[in-house]
mmCIF file of C-alpha atoms in Angstrom:
data_model
loop_
_atom_site.group_PDB
_atom_site.id
_atom_site.type_symbol
_atom_site.label_atom_id
_atom_site.label_comp_id
_atom_site.label_asym_id
_atom_site.label_seq_id
_atom_site.Cartn_x
_atom_site.Cartn_y
_atom_site.Cartn_z
ATOM 1 C CA MET A 1 -18.546 -0.056 -7.169
ATOM 2 C CA ASP A 2 -16.779 -2.733 -4.796
ATOM 3 C CA ASP A 3 -13.583 -2.005 -3.451
ATOM 4 C CA ILE A 4 -11.339 -5.291 -5.098
ATOM 5 C CA ALA A 5 -7.983 -4.545 -3.661
ATOM 6 C CA GLN A 6 -9.540 -3.841 -0.428
ATOM 7 C CA LYS A 7 -10.999 -7.069 -0.601
ATOM 8 C CA ILE A 8 -7.694 -9.168 -2.047
ATOM 9 C CA VAL A 9 -6.062 -7.353 1.322
ATOM 10 C CA ASP A 10 -8.400 -8.405 3.624
ATOM 11 C CA ALA A 11 -8.585 -11.929 2.355
ATOM 12 C CA GLY A 12 -4.487 -12.560 2.511
ATOM 13 C CA GLU A 13 -4.506 -10.900 5.751
ATOM 14 C CA ALA A 14 -7.697 -13.880 6.592
ATOM 15 C CA GLY A 15 -4.611 -16.241 5.513
ATOM 16 C CA LEU A 16 -5.627 -16.897 1.851
ATOM 17 C CA TRP A 17 -2.127 -16.279 0.823
ATOM 18 C CA THR A 18 -0.564 -18.257 2.989
ATOM 19 C CA GLY A 19 -2.830 -21.458 1.047
ATOM 20 C CA VAL A 20 -2.313 -19.908 -2.330
ATOM 21 C CA GLU A 21 2.281 -19.874 -1.517
ATOM 22 C CA ARG A 22 1.814 -23.149 -0.594
ATOM 23 C CA ASN A 23 0.016 -24.165 -3.345
ATOM 24 C CA LEU A 24 1.604 -22.470 -6.056
ATOM 25 C CA LEU A 25 5.190 -23.773 -4.468
ATOM 26 C CA SER A 26 3.670 -26.976 -4.665
ATOM 27 C CA GLN A 27 3.041 -26.294 -8.296
ATOM 28 C CA LEU A 28 6.842 -24.817 -8.939
ATOM 29 C CA LYS A 29 8.509 -28.223 -7.121
ATOM 30 C CA GLN A 30 7.301 -30.567 -9.388
ATOM 31 C CA ASP A 31 7.557 -27.812 -12.839
ATOM 32 C CA PRO A 32 10.394 -25.378 -12.384
ATOM 33 C CA ALA A 33 9.895 -24.265 -15.078
ATOM 34 C CA ASP A 34 6.623 -23.397 -14.965
ATOM 35 C CA LYS A 35 6.221 -19.180 -15.803
ATOM 36 C CA GLY A 36 2.595 -19.468 -14.998
ATOM 37 C CA SER A 37 2.935 -20.313 -11.432
ATOM 38 C CA PHE A 38 5.765 -18.048 -10.868
ATOM 39 C CA HIS A 39 3.862 -15.245 -12.371
ATOM 40 C CA LYS A 40 0.325 -16.174 -10.144
ATOM 41 C CA LEU A 41 3.377 -16.000 -7.068
ATOM 42 C CA GLY A 42 5.446 -12.874 -8.001
ATOM 43 C CA LEU A 43 1.823 -11.202 -7.708
ATOM 44 C CA VAL A 44 1.016 -13.365 -3.814
ATOM 45 C CA TYR A 45 4.442 -11.532 -2.970
ATOM 46 C CA ARG A 46 3.858 -8.320 -4.173
ATOM 47 C CA GLN A 47 -0.031 -8.365 -2.889
ATOM 48 C CA SER A 48 0.757 -9.157 0.584
ATOM 49 C CA GLY A 49 3.417 -6.408 0.852
ATOM 50 C CA GLN A 50 6.698 -9.101 0.551
ATOM 51 C CA LEU A 51 8.586 -6.908 -2.456
ATOM 52 C CA THR A 52 12.414 -9.090 -1.224
ATOM 53 C CA LYS A 53 10.039 -12.153 -1.986
ATOM 54 C CA ALA A 54 8.621 -10.334 -5.199
ATOM 55 C CA ALA A 55 11.581 -9.401 -6.335
ATOM 56 C CA GLU A 56 14.001 -13.043 -6.332
ATOM 57 C CA ILE A 57 10.424 -14.550 -7.583
ATOM 58 C CA TYR A 58 11.132 -11.945 -10.806
ATOM 59 C CA ALA A 59 14.681 -12.551 -10.820
ATOM 60 C CA ARG A 60 14.274 -16.221 -11.733
ATOM 61 C CA LEU A 61 11.587 -16.114 -13.811
ATOM 62 C CA SER A 62 13.946 -13.129 -16.050
ATOM 63 C CA ALA A 63 17.123 -15.921 -16.034
ATOM 64 C CA LEU A 64 14.470 -18.209 -16.577
ATOM 65 C CA ASP A 65 12.569 -16.481 -20.087
ATOM 66 C CA GLY A 66 14.481 -13.361 -21.318
ATOM 67 C CA GLU A 67 11.955 -12.480 -23.459
ATOM 68 C CA ASP A 68 10.091 -11.511 -20.558
ATOM 69 C CA GLY A 69 10.454 -7.624 -20.178
ATOM 70 C CA PHE A 70 7.487 -7.870 -17.847
ATOM 71 C CA ALA A 71 9.165 -9.910 -14.670
ATOM 72 C CA ASP A 72 12.242 -8.240 -14.859
ATOM 73 C CA VAL A 73 10.883 -5.021 -14.748
ATOM 74 C CA LEU A 74 9.040 -6.084 -11.670
ATOM 75 C CA TRP A 75 12.313 -7.436 -9.982
ATOM 76 C CA LYS A 76 14.705 -4.111 -11.278
ATOM 77 C CA ILE A 77 11.133 -2.283 -9.034
ATOM 78 C CA CYS A 78 11.344 -4.585 -5.597
ATOM 79 C CA SER A 79 14.243 -4.965 -5.473
ATOM 80 C CA GLY A 80 14.725 -0.834 -5.262
ATOM 81 C CA ASN A 81 16.525 0.397 -8.212
ATOM 82 C CA SER A 82 12.936 1.402 -9.941
ATOM 83 C CA GLY A 83 13.031 -0.595 -13.004
ATOM 84 C CA LYS A 84 14.820 1.980 -14.656
ATOM 85 C CA ASP A 85 16.884 -0.132 -16.854
ATOM 86 C CA ALA A 86 14.397 -2.996 -17.733
ATOM 87 C CA ARG A 87 13.790 -4.821 -20.208
ATOM 88 C CA GLU A 88 11.847 -3.738 -22.669
ATOM 89 C CA PHE A 89 7.985 -5.455 -21.820
ATOM 90 C CA GLY A 90 4.431 -5.788 -23.099
ATOM 91 C CA LEU A 91 0.544 -4.176 -22.178
ATOM 92 C CA ILE A 92 0.915 -4.115 -18.673
ATOM 93 C CA GLU A 93 2.899 -1.112 -17.007
ATOM 94 C CA PRO A 94 3.809 -1.715 -12.861
ATOM 95 C CA ALA A 95 4.089 1.545 -11.134
ATOM 96 C CA ARG A 96 7.622 2.910 -10.760
ATOM 97 C CA PHE A 97 8.724 4.141 -7.274
ATOM 98 C CA VAL A 98 11.174 4.671 -4.990
ATOM 99 C CA VAL A 99 11.369 3.598 -1.691
ATOM 100 C CA ARG A 100 14.126 4.353 0.862
ATOM 101 C CA ARG A 101 13.794 3.061 4.790
ATOM 102 C CA ASP A 102 14.987 5.466 7.765
ATOM 103 C CA PHE A 103 15.097 8.523 5.620
ATOM 104 C CA LEU A 104 15.451 11.056 8.515
ATOM 105 C CA SER A 105 17.777 11.773 12.031
ATOM 106 C CA THR A 106 15.960 10.629 14.784
ATOM 107 C CA ASP A 107 15.779 13.904 16.140
ATOM 108 C CA ALA A 108 14.145 15.413 12.491
ATOM 109 C CA ARG A 109 11.380 12.351 13.048
ATOM 110 C CA ASP A 110 10.928 13.056 16.869
ATOM 111 C CA ALA A 111 10.361 16.659 15.054
ATOM 112 C CA LEU A 112 8.005 15.577 13.218
ATOM 113 C CA LEU A 113 6.048 13.727 15.897
ATOM 114 C CA ARG A 114 6.157 17.173 18.238
ATOM 115 C CA LEU A 115 5.027 19.162 15.297
ATOM 116 C CA PHE A 116 1.681 16.406 14.421
ATOM 117 C CA GLU A 117 0.671 17.551 18.517
ATOM 118 C CA VAL A 118 1.060 21.901 18.115
ATOM 119 C CA LYS A 119 -0.391 21.332 14.335
ATOM 120 C CA TYR A 120 -3.525 18.983 15.314
ATOM 121 C CA PRO A 121 -5.793 21.288 16.839
ATOM 122 C CA GLU A 122 -5.469 22.618 12.684
ATOM 123 C CA MET A 123 -6.460 19.207 10.995
ATOM 124 C CA GLU A 124 -9.576 19.269 9.120
ATOM 125 C CA GLU A 125 -10.628 16.585 7.096
ATOM 126 C CA LEU A 126 -9.346 15.831 3.780
ATOM 127 C CA GLU A 127 -11.110 16.763 0.509
ATOM 128 C CA VAL A 128 -11.022 14.305 -3.049
ATOM 129 C CA THR A 129 -10.785 15.584 -6.091
ATOM 130 C CA LEU A 130 -13.951 16.014 -8.664
ATOM 131 C CA ALA A 131 -12.488 17.531 -12.091
ATOM 132 C CA HIS A 132 -8.999 18.655 -13.288
ATOM 133 C CA LYS A 133 -8.076 20.398 -16.367
ATOM 134 C CA ASN A 134 -4.816 22.283 -16.978
ATOM 135 C CA SER A 135 -4.109 21.420 -13.269
ATOM 136 C CA ASP A 136 -6.945 23.422 -11.898
ATOM 137 C CA ALA A 137 -8.343 21.192 -9.986
ATOM 138 C CA GLU A 138 -11.786 21.216 -8.111
ATOM 139 C CA PHE A 139 -12.550 19.580 -4.476
ATOM 140 C CA LYS A 140 -15.111 17.891 -2.400
ATOM 141 C CA LEU A 141 -15.517 15.822 0.506
ATOM 142 C CA ASP A 142 -17.049 12.410 -0.098
ATOM 143 C CA ARG A 143 -15.704 10.057 2.843
ATOM 144 C CA SER A 144 -16.815 7.441 0.894
ATOM 145 C CA ILE A 145 -13.857 7.932 -1.152
ATOM 146 C CA ARG A 146 -11.849 9.477 1.855
ATOM 147 C CA ASN A 147 -10.944 9.069 5.868
ATOM 148 C CA GLN A 148 -8.329 11.586 6.171
ATOM 149 C CA PHE A 149 -7.078 14.882 7.634
ATOM 150 C CA GLY A 150 -4.048 17.096 6.936
ATOM 151 C CA VAL A 151 -3.352 20.974 7.307
ATOM 152 C CA TYR A 152 -1.273 22.559 4.747
ATOM 153 C CA CYS A 153 2.175 23.417 6.835
ATOM 154 C CA LYS A 154 4.943 24.411 4.817
ATOM 155 C CA SER A 155 6.928 26.446 6.837
ATOM 156 C CA ASP A 156 7.189 24.004 9.627
ATOM 157 C CA LEU A 157 8.017 21.769 7.098
ATOM 158 C CA GLU A 158 10.656 22.430 5.305
ATOM 159 C CA GLU A 159 12.630 22.975 7.792
ATOM 160 C CA ILE A 160 12.122 19.761 8.861
ATOM 161 C CA ILE A 161 12.573 17.513 5.544
ATOM 162 C CA GLN A 162 12.599 19.311 2.391
ATOM 163 C CA ALA A 163 15.871 20.421 2.138
ATOM 164 C CA ASP A 164 16.993 15.818 2.876
ATOM 165 C CA VAL A 165 14.144 14.773 0.156
ATOM 166 C CA MET A 166 16.106 17.757 -2.449
ATOM 167 C CA LYS A 167 18.782 16.411 -1.292
ATOM 168 C CA LEU A 168 18.508 13.836 -3.608
ATOM 169 C CA PHE A 169 15.762 14.786 -5.837
ATOM 170 C CA PRO A 170 17.942 14.875 -9.514
ATOM 171 C CA ALA A 171 18.983 11.378 -8.602
ATOM 172 C CA PHE A 172 15.058 10.515 -8.107
ATOM 173 C CA CYS A 173 13.698 11.943 -11.366
ATOM 174 C CA ASP A 174 16.855 9.333 -13.323
ATOM 175 C CA ALA A 175 15.379 6.527 -10.563
ATOM 176 C CA LEU A 176 12.340 7.538 -11.706
ATOM 177 C CA ASN A 177 12.787 7.930 -15.762
ATOM 178 C CA VAL A 178 10.759 11.224 -15.143
ATOM 179 C CA GLN A 179 12.112 14.134 -17.180
ATOM 180 C CA PRO A 180 14.814 16.506 -15.387
ATOM 181 C CA PHE A 181 12.962 19.617 -14.424
ATOM 182 C CA LEU A 182 13.528 22.730 -12.450
ATOM 183 C CA PRO A 183 12.076 22.570 -9.102
ATOM 184 C CA GLY A 184 9.601 25.481 -8.266
ATOM 185 C CA ARG A 185 6.169 25.499 -5.889
ATOM 186 C CA HIS A 186 7.040 22.640 -3.232
ATOM 187 C CA ASP A 187 3.182 21.467 -1.728
ATOM 188 C CA LEU A 188 3.857 19.545 1.963
ATOM 189 C CA ARG A 189 0.253 18.893 3.873
ATOM 190 C CA LEU A 190 1.029 16.612 7.129
ATOM 191 C CA ASP A 191 -1.720 14.027 7.609
ATOM 192 C CA TYR A 192 -2.940 11.281 9.566
ATOM 193 C CA THR A 193 -5.526 8.522 9.079
ATOM 194 C CA PRO A 194 -7.607 7.878 12.045
ATOM 195 C CA ASP A 195 -8.710 4.563 12.921
ATOM 196 C CA GLY A 196 -10.981 2.729 9.805
ATOM 197 C CA GLY A 197 -9.660 5.901 7.507
ATOM 198 C CA PHE A 198 -8.620 4.974 3.940
ATOM 199 C CA GLY A 199 -7.804 6.637 0.605
ATOM 200 C CA LYS A 200 -9.514 4.599 -2.107
ATOM 201 C CA MET A 201 -7.821 4.877 -5.506
ATOM 202 C CA HIS A 202 -6.657 8.328 -7.222
ATOM 203 C CA GLN A 203 -3.710 9.706 -8.576
ATOM 204 C CA ASP A 204 -2.135 12.509 -7.609
ATOM 205 C CA VAL A 205 -2.840 14.489 -10.806
ATOM 206 C CA GLY A 206 -4.309 17.926 -10.482
ATOM 207 C CA PHE A 207 -2.375 19.820 -8.836
ATOM 208 C CA GLY A 208 0.341 20.713 -11.604
ATOM 209 C CA ALA A 209 3.101 18.550 -9.879
ATOM 210 C CA ARG A 210 5.583 15.816 -11.464
ATOM 211 C CA LEU A 211 7.031 14.681 -8.871
ATOM 212 C CA SER A 212 5.056 12.741 -5.781
ATOM 213 C CA TYR A 213 6.185 12.177 -1.961
ATOM 214 C CA LEU A 214 4.815 10.293 0.957
ATOM 215 C CA TYR A 215 6.989 10.415 4.704
ATOM 216 C CA TYR A 216 5.581 7.541 6.799
ATOM 217 C CA PHE A 217 6.152 7.727 10.840
ATOM 218 C CA ASN A 218 4.208 6.787 13.821
ATOM 219 C CA ARG A 219 4.679 6.470 17.732
ATOM 220 C CA GLN A 220 6.418 4.041 19.262
ATOM 221 C CA PRO A 221 4.788 0.909 19.917
ATOM 222 C CA LYS A 222 2.400 0.700 16.603
ATOM 223 C CA LYS A 223 -1.122 0.727 17.617
ATOM 224 C CA PHE A 224 -2.660 0.267 14.067
ATOM 225 C CA ARG A 225 -2.564 -1.633 11.523
ATOM 226 C CA GLY A 226 -2.736 -1.140 7.818
ATOM 227 C CA GLY A 227 -2.602 2.390 6.231
ATOM 228 C CA ASP A 228 -0.219 0.366 3.768
ATOM 229 C CA LEU A 229 0.183 2.233 -0.113
ATOM 230 C CA LEU A 230 -0.971 -0.407 -3.120
ATOM 231 C CA PHE A 231 0.632 1.054 -6.443
ATOM 232 C CA PHE A 232 -1.432 -0.382 -9.121
ATOM 233 C CA ASP A 233 -0.495 -1.762 -12.716
ATOM 234 C CA GLN A 234 -1.835 -0.001 -15.371
ATOM 235 C CA ASN A 235 -3.112 -0.466 -19.486
ATOM 236 C CA ARG A 236 0.099 1.216 -21.148
ATOM 237 C CA ASP A 237 -2.610 2.067 -23.748
ATOM 238 C CA THR A 238 -5.479 3.556 -22.023
ATOM 239 C CA GLY A 239 -4.308 4.619 -19.083
ATOM 240 C CA GLN A 240 -6.728 2.620 -16.790
ATOM 241 C CA PRO A 241 -5.036 0.962 -13.670
ATOM 242 C CA LEU A 242 -5.959 -2.331 -13.201
ATOM 243 C CA PRO A 243 -7.671 -2.937 -9.493
ATOM 244 C CA HIS A 244 -7.018 -6.264 -9.615
ATOM 245 C CA GLN A 245 -2.819 -6.648 -9.835
ATOM 246 C CA PHE A 246 -0.814 -4.276 -7.443
ATOM 247 C CA THR A 247 2.102 -3.831 -5.542
ATOM 248 C CA ARG A 248 1.695 -3.490 -1.550
ATOM 249 C CA ILE A 249 3.909 -0.901 0.334
ATOM 250 C CA CYS A 250 3.479 -1.737 4.345
ATOM 251 C CA HIS A 251 3.643 1.401 6.512
ATOM 252 C CA GLU A 252 7.087 1.987 7.948
ATOM 253 C CA ASP A 253 7.475 4.023 10.712
ATOM 254 C CA ASN A 254 10.620 6.941 9.354
ATOM 255 C CA LEU A 255 10.216 5.737 5.614
ATOM 256 C CA LEU A 256 10.220 7.501 2.248
ATOM 257 C CA LEU A 257 8.016 6.795 -1.075
ATOM 258 C CA VAL A 258 8.590 8.756 -4.420
ATOM 259 C CA PHE A 259 6.297 8.025 -7.174
ATOM 260 C CA PRO A 260 5.323 9.885 -10.210
ATOM 261 C CA PRO A 261 1.610 11.343 -9.529
ATOM 262 C CA GLN A 262 0.644 9.683 -12.485
ATOM 263 C CA TYR A 263 0.823 6.382 -10.987
ATOM 264 C CA TYR A 264 -3.039 5.051 -9.848
ATOM 265 C CA HIS A 265 -2.224 4.518 -6.168
ATOM 266 C CA GLN A 266 -4.549 4.100 -2.941
ATOM 267 C CA VAL A 267 -4.715 4.140 1.323
ATOM 268 C CA THR A 268 -5.462 0.432 2.744
ATOM 269 C CA ARG A 269 -8.323 1.112 5.599
ATOM 270 C CA VAL A 270 -6.510 1.136 9.271
ATOM 271 C CA ALA A 271 -7.488 -0.455 12.731
ATOM 272 C CA ALA A 272 -6.553 -0.138 15.770
ATOM 273 C CA LEU A 273 -4.993 -2.869 17.948
ATOM 274 C CA GLU A 274 -7.290 -1.867 20.781
ATOM 275 C CA PRO A 275 -9.299 0.933 20.153
ATOM 276 C CA PRO A 276 -9.856 3.645 20.835
ATOM 277 C CA LEU A 277 -7.247 4.458 18.770
ATOM 278 C CA GLU A 278 -5.412 8.485 19.406
ATOM 279 C CA ALA A 279 -5.245 11.161 16.813
ATOM 280 C CA ALA A 280 -1.439 10.937 18.122
ATOM 281 C CA ASP A 281 -0.755 7.500 17.647
ATOM 282 C CA SER A 282 -2.801 6.790 13.950
ATOM 283 C CA ARG A 283 -0.868 6.356 10.641
ATOM 284 C CA LEU A 284 1.228 9.907 10.788
ATOM 285 C CA SER A 285 2.808 11.120 6.862
ATOM 286 C CA VAL A 286 3.665 14.119 5.126
ATOM 287 C CA CYS A 287 2.703 14.426 2.037
ATOM 288 C CA GLY A 288 5.340 16.428 -0.931
ATOM 289 C CA PHE A 289 4.280 17.803 -4.098
ATOM 290 C CA ILE A 290 7.419 19.363 -6.164
ATOM 291 C CA HIS A 291 5.938 21.668 -8.877
ATOM 292 C CA PRO A 292 8.719 22.935 -12.036
ATOM 293 C CA LYS A 293 9.163 26.438 -11.237
ATOM 294 C CA GLU A 294 7.350 28.869 -13.817
ATOM 295 C CA VAL A 295 9.126 30.355 -16.433
#
């Protein structure tokens, strides 16, 4: 199946978004009450990762139409508060997430860079979920779906990042409308995505976790583009994703991204600015899964 989302991203980076944005702004100048053009422009900003601009558009839409719950929730999600208190909306549900920039101290971030160099020889190609049932997952290697590497190293990572995440755990659950739970097992994996690497659309189900998070970091200056995360809108009745409607979180150094695991997401293709791209200069991340305590 063609990857619609990646094609949209590639077209946008080739300049398509600029032309579409210009046309939509022109239409709105002629008709400032054109709700259809507002929605299209908001989607362009979401797909291009311009969340501040997207929030401004959805705020204007929400003010223009007090019954537009979809605009209201996207205004709040793109503004950074996850849309918890948004008005009721219809059939299409956007993914909810919380972003925290400049999350770790400089010392902690540098410790992760050093840890990557130590753990790099142990990293293996990551498998994809083949099936899942009652939190038991089956995995296999499939490079057409995923091209990433990682290693589980909880004892090393918990000293650097886990405590900082768990300090905000109650706030994350509240913001994301996740029913409060007593945290138990906490899985931590150190990953990298090489030049040409990607991860196609998936959910973080099959692990039994109630909350997922990603922490992004990279050497400076940044030597790649791409590696962004796309969160897909989904049909509330069927739970199926809409591959042409998504919010893009651009990869940034020292950024934490927290979300419920049921939302569909994918990693866009990484491309070296000047090949070859060394592993230590690639897209680096910590992937965390917080499970409920077993009783």
